[in-house]
Tab-separated table of C-alpha atoms in Angstrom:
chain	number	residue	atom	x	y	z
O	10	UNK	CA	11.983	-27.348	-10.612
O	11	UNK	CA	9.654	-29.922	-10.279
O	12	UNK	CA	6.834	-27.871	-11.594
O	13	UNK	CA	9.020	-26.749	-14.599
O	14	UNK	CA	9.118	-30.549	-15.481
O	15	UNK	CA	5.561	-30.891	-15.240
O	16	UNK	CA	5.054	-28.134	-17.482
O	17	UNK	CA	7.274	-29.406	-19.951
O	18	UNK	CA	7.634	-33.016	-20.318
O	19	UNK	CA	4.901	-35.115	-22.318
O	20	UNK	CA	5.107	-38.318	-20.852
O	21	UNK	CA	5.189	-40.489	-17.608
O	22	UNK	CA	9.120	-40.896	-16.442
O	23	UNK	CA	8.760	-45.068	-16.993
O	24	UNK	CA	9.780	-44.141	-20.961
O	25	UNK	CA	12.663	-46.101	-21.790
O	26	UNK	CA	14.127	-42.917	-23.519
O	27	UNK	CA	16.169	-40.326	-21.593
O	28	UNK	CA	13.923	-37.455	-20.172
O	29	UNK	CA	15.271	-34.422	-23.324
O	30	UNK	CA	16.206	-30.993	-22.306
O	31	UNK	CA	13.558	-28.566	-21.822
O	32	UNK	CA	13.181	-26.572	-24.871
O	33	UNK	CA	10.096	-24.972	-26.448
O	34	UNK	CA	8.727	-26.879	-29.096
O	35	UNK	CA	7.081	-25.015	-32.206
O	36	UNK	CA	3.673	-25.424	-31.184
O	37	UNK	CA	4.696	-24.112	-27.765
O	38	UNK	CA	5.872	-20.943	-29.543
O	39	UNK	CA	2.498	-20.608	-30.879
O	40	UNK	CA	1.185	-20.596	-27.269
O	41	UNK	CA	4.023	-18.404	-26.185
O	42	UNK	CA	3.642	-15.650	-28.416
O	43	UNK	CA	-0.121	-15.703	-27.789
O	44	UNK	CA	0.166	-15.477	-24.180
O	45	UNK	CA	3.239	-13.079	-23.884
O	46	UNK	CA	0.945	-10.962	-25.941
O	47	UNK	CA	-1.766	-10.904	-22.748
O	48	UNK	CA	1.027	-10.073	-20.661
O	49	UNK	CA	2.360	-6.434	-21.959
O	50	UNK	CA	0.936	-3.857	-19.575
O	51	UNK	CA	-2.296	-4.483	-20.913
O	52	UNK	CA	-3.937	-1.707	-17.978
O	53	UNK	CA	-7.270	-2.169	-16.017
O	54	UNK	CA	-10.368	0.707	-17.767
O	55	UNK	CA	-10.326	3.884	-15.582
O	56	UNK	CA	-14.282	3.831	-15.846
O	57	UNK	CA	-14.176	0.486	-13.658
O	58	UNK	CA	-12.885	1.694	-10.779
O	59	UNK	CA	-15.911	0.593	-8.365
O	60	UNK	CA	-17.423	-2.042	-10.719
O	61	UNK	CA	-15.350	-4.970	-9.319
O	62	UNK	CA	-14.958	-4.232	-5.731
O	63	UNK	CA	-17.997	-6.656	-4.134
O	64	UNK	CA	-16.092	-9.479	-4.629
O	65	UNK	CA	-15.462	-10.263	-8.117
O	66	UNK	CA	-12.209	-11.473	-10.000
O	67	UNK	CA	-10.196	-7.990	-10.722
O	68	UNK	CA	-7.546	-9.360	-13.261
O	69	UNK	CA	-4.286	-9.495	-12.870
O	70	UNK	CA	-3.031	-5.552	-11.963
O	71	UNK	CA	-1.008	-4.957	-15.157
O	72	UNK	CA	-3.884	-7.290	-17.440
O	73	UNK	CA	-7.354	-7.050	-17.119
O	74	UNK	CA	-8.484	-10.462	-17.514
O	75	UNK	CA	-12.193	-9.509	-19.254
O	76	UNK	CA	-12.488	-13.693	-19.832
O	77	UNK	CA	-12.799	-14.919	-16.452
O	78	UNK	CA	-15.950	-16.337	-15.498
O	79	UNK	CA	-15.787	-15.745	-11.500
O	80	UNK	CA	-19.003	-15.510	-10.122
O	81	UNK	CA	-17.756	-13.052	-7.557
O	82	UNK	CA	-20.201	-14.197	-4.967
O	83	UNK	CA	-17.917	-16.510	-3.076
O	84	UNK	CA	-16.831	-14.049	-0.266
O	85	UNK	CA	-12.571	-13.927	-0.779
O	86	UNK	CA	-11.705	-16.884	-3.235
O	87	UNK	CA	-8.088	-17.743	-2.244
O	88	UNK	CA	-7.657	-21.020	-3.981
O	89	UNK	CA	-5.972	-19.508	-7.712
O	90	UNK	CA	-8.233	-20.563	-9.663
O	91	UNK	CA	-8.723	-24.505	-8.426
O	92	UNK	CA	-12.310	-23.811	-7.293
O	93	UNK	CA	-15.264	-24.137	-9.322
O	94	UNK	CA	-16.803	-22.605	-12.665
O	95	UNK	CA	-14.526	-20.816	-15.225
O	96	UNK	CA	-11.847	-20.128	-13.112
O	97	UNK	CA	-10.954	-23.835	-12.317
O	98	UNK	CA	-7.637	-23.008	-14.599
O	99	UNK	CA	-6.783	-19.762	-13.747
O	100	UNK	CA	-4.188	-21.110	-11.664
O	101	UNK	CA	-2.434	-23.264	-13.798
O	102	UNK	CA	-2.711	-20.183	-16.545
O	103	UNK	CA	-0.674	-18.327	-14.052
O	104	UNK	CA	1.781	-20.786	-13.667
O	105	UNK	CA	2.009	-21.429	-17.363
O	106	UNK	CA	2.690	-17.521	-17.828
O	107	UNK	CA	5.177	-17.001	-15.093
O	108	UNK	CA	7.450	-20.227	-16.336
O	109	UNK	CA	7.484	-18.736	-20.002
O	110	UNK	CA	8.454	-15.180	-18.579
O	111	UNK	CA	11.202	-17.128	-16.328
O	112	UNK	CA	12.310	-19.207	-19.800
O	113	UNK	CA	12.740	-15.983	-22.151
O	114	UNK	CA	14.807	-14.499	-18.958
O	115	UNK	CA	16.664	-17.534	-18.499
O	116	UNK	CA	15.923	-18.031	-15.161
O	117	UNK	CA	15.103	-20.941	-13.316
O	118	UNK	CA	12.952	-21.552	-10.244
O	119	UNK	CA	16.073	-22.025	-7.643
O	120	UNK	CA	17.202	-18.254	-8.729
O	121	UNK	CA	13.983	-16.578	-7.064
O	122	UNK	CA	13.010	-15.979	-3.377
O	123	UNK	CA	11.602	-18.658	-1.689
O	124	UNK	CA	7.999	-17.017	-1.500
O	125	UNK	CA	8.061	-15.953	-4.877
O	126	UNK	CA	8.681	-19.695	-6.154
O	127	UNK	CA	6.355	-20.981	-3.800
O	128	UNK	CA	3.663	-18.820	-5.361
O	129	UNK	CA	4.726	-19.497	-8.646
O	130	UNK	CA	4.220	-23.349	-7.719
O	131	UNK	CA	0.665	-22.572	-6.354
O	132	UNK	CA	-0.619	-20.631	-9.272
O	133	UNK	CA	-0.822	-17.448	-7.197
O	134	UNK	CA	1.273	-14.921	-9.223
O	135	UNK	CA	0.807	-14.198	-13.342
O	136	UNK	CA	3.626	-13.389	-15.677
O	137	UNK	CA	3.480	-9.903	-15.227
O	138	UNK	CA	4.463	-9.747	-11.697
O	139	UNK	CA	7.381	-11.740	-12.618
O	140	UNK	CA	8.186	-9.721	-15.511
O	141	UNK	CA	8.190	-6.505	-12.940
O	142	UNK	CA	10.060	-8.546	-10.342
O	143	UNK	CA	13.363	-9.070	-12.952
O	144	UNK	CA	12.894	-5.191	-13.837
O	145	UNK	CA	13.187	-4.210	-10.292
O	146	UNK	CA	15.835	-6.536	-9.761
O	147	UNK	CA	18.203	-4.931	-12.006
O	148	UNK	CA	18.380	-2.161	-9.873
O	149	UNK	CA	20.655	-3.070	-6.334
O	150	UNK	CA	18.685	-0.706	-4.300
O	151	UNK	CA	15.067	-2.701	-5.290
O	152	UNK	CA	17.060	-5.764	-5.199
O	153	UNK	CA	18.045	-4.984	-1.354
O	154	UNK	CA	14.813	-3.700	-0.792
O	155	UNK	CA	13.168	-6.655	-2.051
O	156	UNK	CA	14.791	-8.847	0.186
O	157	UNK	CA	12.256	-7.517	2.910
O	158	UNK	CA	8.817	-9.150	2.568
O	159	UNK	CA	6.692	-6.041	3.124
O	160	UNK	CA	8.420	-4.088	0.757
O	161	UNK	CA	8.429	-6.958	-1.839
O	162	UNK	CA	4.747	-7.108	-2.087
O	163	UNK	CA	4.371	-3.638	-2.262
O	164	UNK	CA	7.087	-2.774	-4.946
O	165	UNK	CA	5.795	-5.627	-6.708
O	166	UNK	CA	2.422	-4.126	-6.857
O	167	UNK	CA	3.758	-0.688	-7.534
O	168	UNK	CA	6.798	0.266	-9.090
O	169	UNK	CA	6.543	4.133	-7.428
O	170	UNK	CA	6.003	3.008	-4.059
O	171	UNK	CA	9.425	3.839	-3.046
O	172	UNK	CA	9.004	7.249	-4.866
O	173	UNK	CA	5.644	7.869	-2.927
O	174	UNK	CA	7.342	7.109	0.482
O	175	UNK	CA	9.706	10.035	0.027
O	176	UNK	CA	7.047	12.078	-1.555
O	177	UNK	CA	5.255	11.407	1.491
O	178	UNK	CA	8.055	11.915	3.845
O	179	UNK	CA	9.433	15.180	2.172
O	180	UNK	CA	6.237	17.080	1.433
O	181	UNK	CA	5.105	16.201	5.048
O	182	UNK	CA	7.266	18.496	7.230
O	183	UNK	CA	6.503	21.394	4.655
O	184	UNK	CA	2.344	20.748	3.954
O	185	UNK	CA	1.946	20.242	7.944
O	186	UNK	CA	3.781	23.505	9.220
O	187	UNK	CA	2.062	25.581	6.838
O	188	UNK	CA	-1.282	23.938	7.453
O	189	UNK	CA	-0.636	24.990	11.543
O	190	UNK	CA	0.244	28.585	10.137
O	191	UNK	CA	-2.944	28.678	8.391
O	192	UNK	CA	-5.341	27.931	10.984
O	193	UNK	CA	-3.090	29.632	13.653
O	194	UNK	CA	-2.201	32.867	11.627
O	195	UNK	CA	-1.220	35.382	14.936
O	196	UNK	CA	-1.125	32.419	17.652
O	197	UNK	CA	1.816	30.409	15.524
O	198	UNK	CA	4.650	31.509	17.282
O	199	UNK	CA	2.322	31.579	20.882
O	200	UNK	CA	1.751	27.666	20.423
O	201	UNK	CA	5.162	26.952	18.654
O	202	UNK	CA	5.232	23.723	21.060
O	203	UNK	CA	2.004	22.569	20.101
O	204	UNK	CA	2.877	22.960	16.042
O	205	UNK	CA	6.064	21.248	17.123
O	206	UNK	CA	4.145	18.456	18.471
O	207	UNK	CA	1.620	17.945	15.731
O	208	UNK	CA	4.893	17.818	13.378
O	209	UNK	CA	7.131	14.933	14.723
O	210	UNK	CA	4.091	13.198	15.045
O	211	UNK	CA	3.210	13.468	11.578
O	212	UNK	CA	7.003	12.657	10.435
O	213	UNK	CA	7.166	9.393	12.491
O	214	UNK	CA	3.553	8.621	10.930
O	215	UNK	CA	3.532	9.607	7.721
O	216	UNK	CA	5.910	6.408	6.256
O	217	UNK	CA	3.592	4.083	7.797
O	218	UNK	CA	0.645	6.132	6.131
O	219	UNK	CA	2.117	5.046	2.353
O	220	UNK	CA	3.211	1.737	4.144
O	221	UNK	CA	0.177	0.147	5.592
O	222	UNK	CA	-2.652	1.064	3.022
O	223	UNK	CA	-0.180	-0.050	-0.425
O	224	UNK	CA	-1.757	-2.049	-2.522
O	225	UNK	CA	0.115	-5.445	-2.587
O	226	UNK	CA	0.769	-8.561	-3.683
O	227	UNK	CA	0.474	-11.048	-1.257
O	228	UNK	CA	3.003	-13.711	-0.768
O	229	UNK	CA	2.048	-14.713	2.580
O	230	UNK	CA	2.203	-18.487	3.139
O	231	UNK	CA	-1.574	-19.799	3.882
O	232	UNK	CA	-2.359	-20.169	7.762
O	233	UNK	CA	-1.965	-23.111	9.610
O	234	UNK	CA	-5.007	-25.394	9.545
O	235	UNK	CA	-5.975	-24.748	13.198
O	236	UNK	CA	-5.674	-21.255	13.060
O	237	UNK	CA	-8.536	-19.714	14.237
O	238	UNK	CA	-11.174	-18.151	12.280
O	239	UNK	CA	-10.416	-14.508	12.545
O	240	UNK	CA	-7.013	-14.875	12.151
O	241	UNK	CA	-8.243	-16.932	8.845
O	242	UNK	CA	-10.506	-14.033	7.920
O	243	UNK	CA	-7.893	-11.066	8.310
O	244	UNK	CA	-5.582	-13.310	6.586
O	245	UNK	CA	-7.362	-12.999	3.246
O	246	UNK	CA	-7.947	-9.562	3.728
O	247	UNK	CA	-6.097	-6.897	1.160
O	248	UNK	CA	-3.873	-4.945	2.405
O	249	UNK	CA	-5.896	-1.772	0.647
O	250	UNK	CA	-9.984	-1.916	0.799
O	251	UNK	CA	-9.837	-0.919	-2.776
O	252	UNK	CA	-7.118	-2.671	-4.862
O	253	UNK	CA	-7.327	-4.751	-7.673
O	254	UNK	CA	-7.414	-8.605	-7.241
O	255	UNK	CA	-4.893	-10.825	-9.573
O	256	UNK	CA	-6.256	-13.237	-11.916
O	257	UNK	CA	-7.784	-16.170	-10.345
O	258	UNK	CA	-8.572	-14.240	-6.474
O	259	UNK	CA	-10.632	-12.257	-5.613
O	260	UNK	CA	-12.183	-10.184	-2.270
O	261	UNK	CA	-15.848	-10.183	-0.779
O	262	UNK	CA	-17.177	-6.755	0.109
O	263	UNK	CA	-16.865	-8.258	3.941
O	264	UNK	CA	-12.918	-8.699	3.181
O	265	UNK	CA	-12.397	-5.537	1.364
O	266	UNK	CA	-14.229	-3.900	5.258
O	267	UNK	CA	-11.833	-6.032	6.819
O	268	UNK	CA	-8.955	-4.539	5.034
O	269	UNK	CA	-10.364	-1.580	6.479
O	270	UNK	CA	-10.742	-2.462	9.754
O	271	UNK	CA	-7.352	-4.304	10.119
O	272	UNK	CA	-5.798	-0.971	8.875
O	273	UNK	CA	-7.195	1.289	11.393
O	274	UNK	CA	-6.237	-0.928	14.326
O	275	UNK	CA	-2.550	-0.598	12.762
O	276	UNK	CA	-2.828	3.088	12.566
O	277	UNK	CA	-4.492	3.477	15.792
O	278	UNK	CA	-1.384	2.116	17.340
O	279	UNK	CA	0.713	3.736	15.280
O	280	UNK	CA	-1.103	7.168	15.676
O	281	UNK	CA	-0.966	6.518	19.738
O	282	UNK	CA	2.675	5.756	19.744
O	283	UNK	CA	4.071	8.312	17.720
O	284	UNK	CA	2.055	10.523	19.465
O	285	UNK	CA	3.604	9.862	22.981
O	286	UNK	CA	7.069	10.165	21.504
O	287	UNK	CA	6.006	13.427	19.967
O	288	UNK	CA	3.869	14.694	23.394
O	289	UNK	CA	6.599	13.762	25.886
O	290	UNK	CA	9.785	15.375	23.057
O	291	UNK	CA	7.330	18.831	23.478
O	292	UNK	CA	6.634	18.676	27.252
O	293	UNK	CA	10.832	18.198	27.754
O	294	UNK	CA	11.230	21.464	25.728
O	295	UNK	CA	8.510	23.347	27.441
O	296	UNK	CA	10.796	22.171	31.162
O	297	UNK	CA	13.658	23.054	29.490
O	298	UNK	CA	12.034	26.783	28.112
O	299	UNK	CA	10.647	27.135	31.672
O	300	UNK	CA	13.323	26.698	33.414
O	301	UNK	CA	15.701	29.041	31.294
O	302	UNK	CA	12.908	31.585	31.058
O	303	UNK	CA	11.282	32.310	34.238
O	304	UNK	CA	8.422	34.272	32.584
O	305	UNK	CA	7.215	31.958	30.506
O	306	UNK	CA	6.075	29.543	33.196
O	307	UNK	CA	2.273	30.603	33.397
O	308	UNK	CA	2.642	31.824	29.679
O	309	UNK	CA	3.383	27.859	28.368
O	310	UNK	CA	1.487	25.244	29.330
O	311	UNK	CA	2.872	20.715	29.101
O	312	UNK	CA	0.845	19.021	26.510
O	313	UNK	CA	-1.322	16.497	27.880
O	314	UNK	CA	0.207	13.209	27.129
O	315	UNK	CA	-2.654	10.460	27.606
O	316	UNK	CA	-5.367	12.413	26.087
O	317	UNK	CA	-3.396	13.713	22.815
O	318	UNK	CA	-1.802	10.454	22.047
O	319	UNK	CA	-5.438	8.083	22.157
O	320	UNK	CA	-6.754	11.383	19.969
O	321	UNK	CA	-4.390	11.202	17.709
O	322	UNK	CA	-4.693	7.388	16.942
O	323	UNK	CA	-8.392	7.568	16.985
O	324	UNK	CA	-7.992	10.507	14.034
O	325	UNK	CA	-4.980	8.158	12.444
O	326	UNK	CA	-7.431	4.874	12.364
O	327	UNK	CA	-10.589	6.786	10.805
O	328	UNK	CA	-9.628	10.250	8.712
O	329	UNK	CA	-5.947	8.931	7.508
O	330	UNK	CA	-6.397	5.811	6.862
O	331	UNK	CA	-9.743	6.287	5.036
O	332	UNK	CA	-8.058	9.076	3.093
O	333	UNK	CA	-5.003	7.087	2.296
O	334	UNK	CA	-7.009	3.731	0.886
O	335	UNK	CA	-8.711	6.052	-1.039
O	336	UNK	CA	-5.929	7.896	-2.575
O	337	UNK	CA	-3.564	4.699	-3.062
O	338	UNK	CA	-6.349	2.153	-4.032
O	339	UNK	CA	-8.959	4.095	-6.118
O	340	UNK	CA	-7.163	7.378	-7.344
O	341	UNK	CA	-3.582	6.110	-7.933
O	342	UNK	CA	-4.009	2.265	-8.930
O	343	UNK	CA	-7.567	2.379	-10.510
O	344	UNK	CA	-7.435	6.260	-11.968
O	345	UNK	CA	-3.827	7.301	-12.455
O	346	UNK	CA	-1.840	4.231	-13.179
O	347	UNK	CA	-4.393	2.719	-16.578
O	348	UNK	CA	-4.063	6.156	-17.632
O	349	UNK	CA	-0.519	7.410	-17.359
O	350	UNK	CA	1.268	4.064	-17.277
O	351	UNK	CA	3.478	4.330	-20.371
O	352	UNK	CA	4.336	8.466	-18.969
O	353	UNK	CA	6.118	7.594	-15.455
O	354	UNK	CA	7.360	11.176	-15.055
O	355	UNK	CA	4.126	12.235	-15.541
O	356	UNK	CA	2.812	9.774	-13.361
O	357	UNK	CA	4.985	10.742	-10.388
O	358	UNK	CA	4.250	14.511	-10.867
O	359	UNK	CA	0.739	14.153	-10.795
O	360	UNK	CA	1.358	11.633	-7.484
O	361	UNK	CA	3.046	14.228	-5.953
O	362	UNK	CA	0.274	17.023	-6.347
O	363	UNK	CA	-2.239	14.934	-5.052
O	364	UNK	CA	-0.195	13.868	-2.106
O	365	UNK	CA	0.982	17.082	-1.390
O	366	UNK	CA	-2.627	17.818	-1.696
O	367	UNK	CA	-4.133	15.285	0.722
O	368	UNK	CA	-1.339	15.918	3.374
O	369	UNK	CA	-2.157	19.876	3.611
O	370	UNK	CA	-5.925	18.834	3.858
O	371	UNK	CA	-5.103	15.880	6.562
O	372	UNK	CA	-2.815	19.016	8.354
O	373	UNK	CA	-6.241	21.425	8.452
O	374	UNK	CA	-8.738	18.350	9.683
O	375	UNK	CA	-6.070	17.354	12.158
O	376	UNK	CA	-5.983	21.004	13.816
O	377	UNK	CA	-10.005	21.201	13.682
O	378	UNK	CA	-10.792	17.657	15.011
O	379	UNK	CA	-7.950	18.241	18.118
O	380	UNK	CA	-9.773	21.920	18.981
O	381	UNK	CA	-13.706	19.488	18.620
O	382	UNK	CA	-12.360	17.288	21.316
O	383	UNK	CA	-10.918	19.884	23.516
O	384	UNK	CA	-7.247	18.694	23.848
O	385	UNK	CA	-6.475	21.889	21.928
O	386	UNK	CA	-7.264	25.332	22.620
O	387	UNK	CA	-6.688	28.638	20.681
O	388	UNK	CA	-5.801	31.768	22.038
O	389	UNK	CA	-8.721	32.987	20.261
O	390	UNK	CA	-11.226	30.305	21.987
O	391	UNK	CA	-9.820	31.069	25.645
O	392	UNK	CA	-10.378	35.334	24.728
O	393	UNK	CA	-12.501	35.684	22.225
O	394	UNK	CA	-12.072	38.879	19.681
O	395	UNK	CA	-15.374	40.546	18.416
O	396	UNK	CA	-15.517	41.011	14.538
């Protein structure tokens, strides 16, 4: 609250007078309906989808600030605005935004998560993410949702993340089995274990594939002083290579890597894990086949455990999660969303063809890569046919 006092009372508090009520003044109004223009879904140019990535100031994601002066150069400014050159008061223009948005909602400081306010207070957040926050909130299953950090910053970044998980999740089971049946054809049923294996670990993987590369908006509180320096570095890092940056931060080409790297060593473990669940759920049904059908003992042979799972997180860290920055950072938030923002249906239809899309084609590498390194082998590859 003490920032909304700041913002709106004139004079020291020695004045003999009694501090007045808040209230917006005329000449306020003028400077309200000026910036609650900037603030209406004002979307980022399609055609600058790679122009701002080394570093500079992207704009706020739902405003593309074309006035700031950020030199770009600065390698990950994190300070809103309260550096140097023309962006000394993009900070306190994000503030100024977000309290006007809070005062036509007639909402007050103490009514908002703690990290929210606490960003608000810093300058970190513009208007428009607080104008999408009370539009989520209206809903009770957002509002539950967004009591979950990770899900906060990503819903606040993008309204259809929720939608995209269960695109995800529901196309996945589909896309994958029918990507096995492609490349298998005849050996399908023959290495039904193996398909089964490939597809509970895609399941258990595939929500942390929309998870982990999301665009957000970070809320994190800064690091300790004494934190070390790569725990400073990753800590400034996007959470996807390619979003945009709000008003007043931006990334260095080394952060935007970083957001990279940081990813991959998330997938890798995720990759490994949910492969060994996956690996040692087949090998228990192969037991269990074997020891119901006698004849299928040199017919079926136990998935190798170590090998599979440490291939499967090595193929999770580089093909998925490069495929899945791309497709959330530069295809859905920089190509999709300025283009189809007003047309959500449309949106979401179009989200779900190209995810159904990149899931089949992350099915077919999968299978190809796992035959290269020789922890999968064809029927076809052990006898080979003559054509």
């Amino acid at each position: 609250m003490s920032t909304a006092a700041g913002l709106f009372t004139p004079f020291p508090p020695f004045s003999p007078l009694p501090k007045p009520t808040p209230k917006l003044s005329t000449s306020f109004s003028l400077r309200l309906s000026s910036s609650t223009t900037s603030l209406r879904h004002r979307q980022p140019s399609p055609f600058s989808t790679f122009s701002i990535l080394p570093g500079e100031d992207g704009g706020d994601i739902n405003n593309n600030n074309n006035n700031n002066n950020n030199s770009g150069g600065g390698g990950g400014n994190h300070d809103n605005g309260k550096g140097n050159g023309g962006d000394e008061n993009a900070g306190d223009k994000n503030k100024r935004e977000a309290m006007i948005i809070l005062a036509e909602a007639g909402r007050s400081m103490e009514s908002l998560p703690k990290d929210l306010a606490a960003a608000i207070k810093s300058g970190k957040v513009p208007g428009s993410v607080i104008q999408k926050f009370l539009g989520l909130e209206k809903s009770g299953l957002m509002r539950w949702l967004m009591q979950f950090g990770g899900f906060k910053e990503r819903l606040l970044a993008d309204d259809l993340f929720l939608a995209k998980i269960g695109i995800e999740c529901g196309v996945g089971i589909f896309a994958k089995t029918a990507a096995e049946y492609e490349r298998r054809r005849e050996n399908f049923f023959k290495e039904l274990e193996i398909v089964f294996a490939d597809v509970v670990m895609a399941i258990i993987a595939d929500f942390m594939l929309v998870y982990l590369p999301a665009p957000t908006i970070s809320l994190r509180p800064p690091l300790a002083v004494n934190a070390g320096v790569i725990s400073k570095f990753f800590h400034g890092c996007p959470d996807n290579a390619f979003q945009f940056a709000l008003h007043g931060t931006s990334y260095s080409l080394l952060q935007r890597l970083g957001a990279i790297m940081r990813n991959g060593a998330k997938l890798f473990a995720v990759g490994t894990t949910s492969s060994l669940v996956g690996t040692a759920a087949t090998n228990a049904l192969i037991n269990a086949r074997k020891a119901v059908d006698k004849s299928s003992v040199d017919e079926v042979e136990n998935v190798p455990i170590l090998s599979t799972s440490v291939a499967y997180g090595v193929y999770m860290a580089v093909s998925s999660n490069l495929r899945y920055q791309v497709l959330a950072g530069v295809i859905e938030q920089r190509m999709l969303e300025p283009l189809l923002h007003q047309h959500k249906l449309m949106l979401s239809a179009i989200c779900f063809a190209v995810r159904t899309g990149n899931t089949y084609l992350g099915s077919l590498l999968w299978v190809d890569y796992a035959r290269f390194v020789g922890i999968q082998k064809a029927d076809e590859e052990e006898n080979p046919v003559l054509e």
